[in-house]
JSON list of C-alpha atoms in Angstrom, two decimals:
[
{"chain": "L", "resi": 1, "resn": "MET", "atom": "CA", "xyz": [-44.73, 11.27, 8.87]},
{"chain": "L", "resi": 2, "resn": "LYS", "atom": "CA", "xyz": [-44.65, 14.38, 6.69]},
{"chain": "L", "resi": 3, "resn": "GLN", "atom": "CA", "xyz": [-43.98, 13.88, 3.01]},
{"chain": "L", "resi": 4, "resn": "ASP", "atom": "CA", "xyz": [-40.81, 16.01, 2.97]},
{"chain": "L", "resi": 5, "resn": "ILE", "atom": "CA", "xyz": [-39.21, 13.86, 5.64]},
{"chain": "L", "resi": 6, "resn": "LYS", "atom": "CA", "xyz": [-40.46, 10.65, 4.03]},
{"chain": "L", "resi": 7, "resn": "ALA", "atom": "CA", "xyz": [-39.07, 11.70, 0.60]},
{"chain": "L", "resi": 8, "resn": "ALA", "atom": "CA", "xyz": [-35.71, 12.62, 2.10]},
{"chain": "L", "resi": 9, "resn": "LEU", "atom": "CA", "xyz": [-35.51, 9.36, 4.03]},
{"chain": "L", "resi": 10, "resn": "LEU", "atom": "CA", "xyz": [-36.43, 7.29, 0.97]},
{"chain": "L", "resi": 11, "resn": "THR", "atom": "CA", "xyz": [-33.68, 8.97, -1.00]},
{"chain": "L", "resi": 12, "resn": "ALA", "atom": "CA", "xyz": [-31.14, 8.64, 1.83]},
{"chain": "L", "resi": 13, "resn": "VAL", "atom": "CA", "xyz": [-31.85, 5.01, 2.73]},
{"chain": "L", "resi": 14, "resn": "VAL", "atom": "CA", "xyz": [-33.10, 3.35, -0.46]},
{"chain": "L", "resi": 15, "resn": "TYR", "atom": "CA", "xyz": [-31.51, 4.95, -3.53]},
{"chain": "L", "resi": 16, "resn": "PRO", "atom": "CA", "xyz": [-31.00, 8.46, -4.93]},
{"chain": "L", "resi": 17, "resn": "GLY", "atom": "CA", "xyz": [-34.19, 9.52, -6.67]},
{"chain": "L", "resi": 18, "resn": "ALA", "atom": "CA", "xyz": [-36.50, 7.22, -4.67]},
{"chain": "L", "resi": 19, "resn": "GLY", "atom": "CA", "xyz": [-38.01, 10.19, -2.83]},
{"chain": "L", "resi": 20, "resn": "HIS", "atom": "CA", "xyz": [-38.68, 11.90, -6.13]},
{"chain": "L", "resi": 21, "resn": "PHE", "atom": "CA", "xyz": [-40.61, 8.89, -7.34]},
{"chain": "L", "resi": 22, "resn": "PHE", "atom": "CA", "xyz": [-42.64, 8.98, -4.12]},
{"chain": "L", "resi": 23, "resn": "LEU", "atom": "CA", "xyz": [-43.41, 12.63, -4.81]},
{"chain": "L", "resi": 24, "resn": "LYS", "atom": "CA", "xyz": [-44.42, 11.71, -8.37]},
{"chain": "L", "resi": 25, "resn": "LYS", "atom": "CA", "xyz": [-41.53, 13.69, -9.84]},
{"chain": "L", "resi": 26, "resn": "ARG", "atom": "CA", "xyz": [-40.43, 10.84, -12.07]},
{"chain": "L", "resi": 27, "resn": "LEU", "atom": "CA", "xyz": [-38.22, 12.73, -14.51]},
{"chain": "L", "resi": 28, "resn": "ILE", "atom": "CA", "xyz": [-35.93, 14.26, -11.89]},
{"chain": "L", "resi": 29, "resn": "GLY", "atom": "CA", "xyz": [-35.99, 10.95, -9.96]},
{"chain": "L", "resi": 30, "resn": "ALA", "atom": "CA", "xyz": [-34.91, 9.11, -13.13]},
{"chain": "L", "resi": 31, "resn": "ILE", "atom": "CA", "xyz": [-32.13, 11.68, -13.68]},
{"chain": "L", "resi": 32, "resn": "PHE", "atom": "CA", "xyz": [-30.76, 11.25, -10.15]},
{"chain": "L", "resi": 33, "resn": "SER", "atom": "CA", "xyz": [-31.09, 7.47, -10.29]},
{"chain": "L", "resi": 34, "resn": "GLY", "atom": "CA", "xyz": [-29.55, 7.27, -13.75]},
{"chain": "L", "resi": 35, "resn": "VAL", "atom": "CA", "xyz": [-26.54, 9.48, -12.96]},
{"chain": "L", "resi": 36, "resn": "PHE", "atom": "CA", "xyz": [-25.88, 7.63, -9.68]},
{"chain": "L", "resi": 37, "resn": "SER", "atom": "CA", "xyz": [-26.24, 4.23, -11.40]},
{"chain": "L", "resi": 38, "resn": "LEU", "atom": "CA", "xyz": [-23.79, 5.22, -14.10]},
{"chain": "L", "resi": 39, "resn": "LEU", "atom": "CA", "xyz": [-21.23, 6.33, -11.47]},
{"chain": "L", "resi": 40, "resn": "LEU", "atom": "CA", "xyz": [-21.83, 3.12, -9.52]},
{"chain": "L", "resi": 41, "resn": "ILE", "atom": "CA", "xyz": [-21.22, 1.02, -12.64]},
{"chain": "L", "resi": 42, "resn": "LEU", "atom": "CA", "xyz": [-18.01, 2.87, -13.35]},
{"chain": "L", "resi": 43, "resn": "THR", "atom": "CA", "xyz": [-16.81, 2.37, -9.79]},
{"chain": "L", "resi": 44, "resn": "LEU", "atom": "CA", "xyz": [-17.63, -1.32, -9.93]},
{"chain": "L", "resi": 45, "resn": "LYS", "atom": "CA", "xyz": [-15.74, -1.56, -13.21]},
{"chain": "L", "resi": 46, "resn": "ASP", "atom": "CA", "xyz": [-12.63, -0.17, -11.46]},
{"chain": "L", "resi": 47, "resn": "ILE", "atom": "CA", "xyz": [-13.10, -2.62, -8.57]},
{"chain": "L", "resi": 48, "resn": "PHE", "atom": "CA", "xyz": [-13.37, -5.55, -10.96]},
{"chain": "L", "resi": 49, "resn": "ALA", "atom": "CA", "xyz": [-10.22, -4.35, -12.75]},
{"chain": "L", "resi": 50, "resn": "ILE", "atom": "CA", "xyz": [-8.33, -4.49, -9.46]},
{"chain": "L", "resi": 51, "resn": "ALA", "atom": "CA", "xyz": [-9.68, -7.94, -8.74]},
{"chain": "L", "resi": 52, "resn": "GLN", "atom": "CA", "xyz": [-8.67, -9.12, -12.22]},
{"chain": "L", "resi": 53, "resn": "CYS", "atom": "CA", "xyz": [-5.17, -7.71, -11.76]},
{"chain": "L", "resi": 54, "resn": "THR", "atom": "CA", "xyz": [-4.79, -9.53, -8.45]},
{"chain": "L", "resi": 55, "resn": "ALA", "atom": "CA", "xyz": [-6.12, -12.74, -10.01]},
{"chain": "L", "resi": 56, "resn": "ASN", "atom": "CA", "xyz": [-3.56, -12.43, -12.84]},
{"chain": "L", "resi": 57, "resn": "GLU", "atom": "CA", "xyz": [-0.81, -12.07, -10.24]},
{"chain": "L", "resi": 58, "resn": "ILE", "atom": "CA", "xyz": [-2.02, -15.25, -8.53]},
{"chain": "L", "resi": 59, "resn": "VAL", "atom": "CA", "xyz": [-2.03, -17.14, -11.80]},
{"chain": "L", "resi": 60, "resn": "SER", "atom": "CA", "xyz": [1.42, -15.85, -12.77]},
{"chain": "L", "resi": 61, "resn": "GLY", "atom": "CA", "xyz": [2.85, -16.90, -9.42]},
{"chain": "L", "resi": 62, "resn": "LYS", "atom": "CA", "xyz": [3.59, -13.45, -8.01]},
{"chain": "L", "resi": 63, "resn": "ILE", "atom": "CA", "xyz": [1.19, -14.16, -5.19]},
{"chain": "L", "resi": 64, "resn": "GLN", "atom": "CA", "xyz": [1.24, -17.53, -3.43]},
{"chain": "L", "resi": 65, "resn": "MET", "atom": "CA", "xyz": [-1.80, -19.75, -3.65]},
{"chain": "L", "resi": 66, "resn": "SER", "atom": "CA", "xyz": [-2.68, -19.55, 0.03]},
{"chain": "L", "resi": 67, "resn": "VAL", "atom": "CA", "xyz": [-5.55, -17.88, 1.85]},
{"chain": "L", "resi": 68, "resn": "THR", "atom": "CA", "xyz": [-3.32, -15.56, 3.89]},
{"chain": "L", "resi": 69, "resn": "ALA", "atom": "CA", "xyz": [-1.30, -14.40, 0.85]},
{"chain": "L", "resi": 70, "resn": "ILE", "atom": "CA", "xyz": [-4.49, -13.75, -1.12]},
{"chain": "L", "resi": 71, "resn": "LEU", "atom": "CA", "xyz": [-6.05, -11.83, 1.78]},
{"chain": "L", "resi": 72, "resn": "ASN", "atom": "CA", "xyz": [-2.85, -9.78, 2.13]},
{"chain": "L", "resi": 73, "resn": "ALA", "atom": "CA", "xyz": [-2.97, -8.99, -1.59]},
{"chain": "L", "resi": 74, "resn": "ALA", "atom": "CA", "xyz": [-6.62, -7.96, -1.31]},
{"chain": "L", "resi": 75, "resn": "HIS", "atom": "CA", "xyz": [-5.87, -5.60, 1.61]},
{"chain": "L", "resi": 76, "resn": "GLU", "atom": "CA", "xyz": [-2.62, -4.25, 0.14]},
{"chain": "L", "resi": 77, "resn": "PRO", "atom": "CA", "xyz": [-2.55, -4.69, -3.67]},
{"chain": "L", "resi": 78, "resn": "SER", "atom": "CA", "xyz": [0.74, -4.52, -5.55]},
{"chain": "L", "resi": 79, "resn": "ALA", "atom": "CA", "xyz": [1.87, -1.25, -7.08]},
{"chain": "L", "resi": 80, "resn": "ALA", "atom": "CA", "xyz": [0.55, -2.26, -10.55]},
{"chain": "L", "resi": 81, "resn": "CYS", "atom": "CA", "xyz": [-2.88, -3.10, -9.15]},
{"chain": "L", "resi": 82, "resn": "ALA", "atom": "CA", "xyz": [-2.96, -0.10, -6.82]},
{"chain": "L", "resi": 83, "resn": "LYS", "atom": "CA", "xyz": [-2.74, 2.25, -9.82]},
{"chain": "L", "resi": 84, "resn": "LEU", "atom": "CA", "xyz": [-6.19, 1.02, -10.78]},
{"chain": "L", "resi": 85, "resn": "ALA", "atom": "CA", "xyz": [-7.64, 1.87, -7.35]},
{"chain": "L", "resi": 86, "resn": "GLU", "atom": "CA", "xyz": [-8.31, 5.54, -7.81]},
{"chain": "L", "resi": 87, "resn": "TYR", "atom": "CA", "xyz": [-12.00, 5.43, -6.85]},
{"chain": "L", "resi": 88, "resn": "LYS", "atom": "CA", "xyz": [-12.38, 8.73, -8.72]},
{"chain": "L", "resi": 89, "resn": "TYR", "atom": "CA", "xyz": [-16.16, 8.49, -8.98]},
{"chain": "L", "resi": 90, "resn": "VAL", "atom": "CA", "xyz": [-16.94, 7.99, -5.29]},
{"chain": "L", "resi": 91, "resn": "PRO", "atom": "CA", "xyz": [-16.85, 11.70, -4.34]},
{"chain": "L", "resi": 92, "resn": "THR", "atom": "CA", "xyz": [-19.21, 12.53, -7.21]},
{"chain": "L", "resi": 93, "resn": "MET", "atom": "CA", "xyz": [-21.50, 9.70, -6.07]},
{"chain": "L", "resi": 94, "resn": "VAL", "atom": "CA", "xyz": [-21.67, 11.24, -2.58]},
{"chain": "L", "resi": 95, "resn": "VAL", "atom": "CA", "xyz": [-22.42, 14.70, -4.04]},
{"chain": "L", "resi": 96, "resn": "VAL", "atom": "CA", "xyz": [-25.26, 13.29, -6.27]},
{"chain": "L", "resi": 97, "resn": "TRP", "atom": "CA", "xyz": [-26.72, 11.40, -3.30]},
{"chain": "L", "resi": 98, "resn": "VAL", "atom": "CA", "xyz": [-26.64, 14.45, -0.99]},
{"chain": "L", "resi": 99, "resn": "LEU", "atom": "CA", "xyz": [-28.12, 16.71, -3.73]},
{"chain": "L", "resi": 100, "resn": "SER", "atom": "CA", "xyz": [-30.88, 14.17, -4.26]},
{"chain": "L", "resi": 101, "resn": "ILE", "atom": "CA", "xyz": [-31.72, 14.11, -0.54]},
{"chain": "L", "resi": 102, "resn": "VAL", "atom": "CA", "xyz": [-31.80, 17.91, -0.35]},
{"chain": "L", "resi": 103, "resn": "ASP", "atom": "CA", "xyz": [-33.88, 18.22, -3.54]},
{"chain": "L", "resi": 104, "resn": "ALA", "atom": "CA", "xyz": [-36.40, 15.56, -2.39]},
{"chain": "L", "resi": 105, "resn": "TYR", "atom": "CA", "xyz": [-36.79, 17.39, 0.95]},
{"chain": "L", "resi": 106, "resn": "ARG", "atom": "CA", "xyz": [-37.21, 20.72, -0.84]},
{"chain": "L", "resi": 107, "resn": "LEU", "atom": "CA", "xyz": [-39.82, 19.34, -3.28]},
{"chain": "L", "resi": 108, "resn": "GLY", "atom": "CA", "xyz": [-41.66, 17.61, -0.42]},
{"chain": "L", "resi": 109, "resn": "ARG", "atom": "CA", "xyz": [-42.03, 20.91, 1.39]},
{"chain": "L", "resi": 110, "resn": "LYS", "atom": "CA", "xyz": [-43.11, 22.75, -1.78]},
{"chain": "L", "resi": 111, "resn": "LEU", "atom": "CA", "xyz": [-45.71, 20.28, -3.04]},
{"chain": "L", "resi": 112, "resn": "PRO", "atom": "CA", "xyz": [-49.16, 19.91, -1.53]},
{"chain": "L", "resi": 113, "resn": "ALA", "atom": "CA", "xyz": [-49.63, 16.88, 0.70]},
{"chain": "L", "resi": 114, "resn": "ILE", "atom": "CA", "xyz": [-49.97, 13.53, -1.11]},
{"chain": "L", "resi": 115, "resn": "LYS", "atom": "CA", "xyz": [-52.96, 11.73, 0.26]},
{"chain": "L", "resi": 116, "resn": "ALA", "atom": "CA", "xyz": [-52.79, 7.98, 0.73]},
{"chain": "L", "resi": 117, "resn": "GLU", "atom": "CA", "xyz": [-55.02, 6.23, -1.76]},
{"chain": "L", "resi": 118, "resn": "VAL", "atom": "CA", "xyz": [-57.51, 3.95, -0.03]},
{"chain": "L", "resi": 119, "resn": "LYS", "atom": "CA", "xyz": [-59.21, 1.37, -2.17]},
{"chain": "L", "resi": 120, "resn": "SER", "atom": "CA", "xyz": [-62.40, -0.10, -0.81]}
]
């Protein structure tokens, strides 16, 4: 497999920046990975805030303590909890991921072939 395809696939399937690490472009790989990780942490923070809001409604008695009521609340959160569900970082995460794939492919085509190191 050519290195440009391999770098793009590593970035697409594993994590943004993985293809850059394969191409030994560690700084740009670390930047893509770091930015994506920060956005992922912020998104998870929002998800946990929604879960905490729903848990508070269960404890306060607004949501019954039954499996079906809790599942319904998870699928359709109340208005107060739904305000927390903006997912405002997800589009930026997609953009960073796509840019990382394109850049890894571009760098893979530009750099000379990386030879596999064989240790005897």
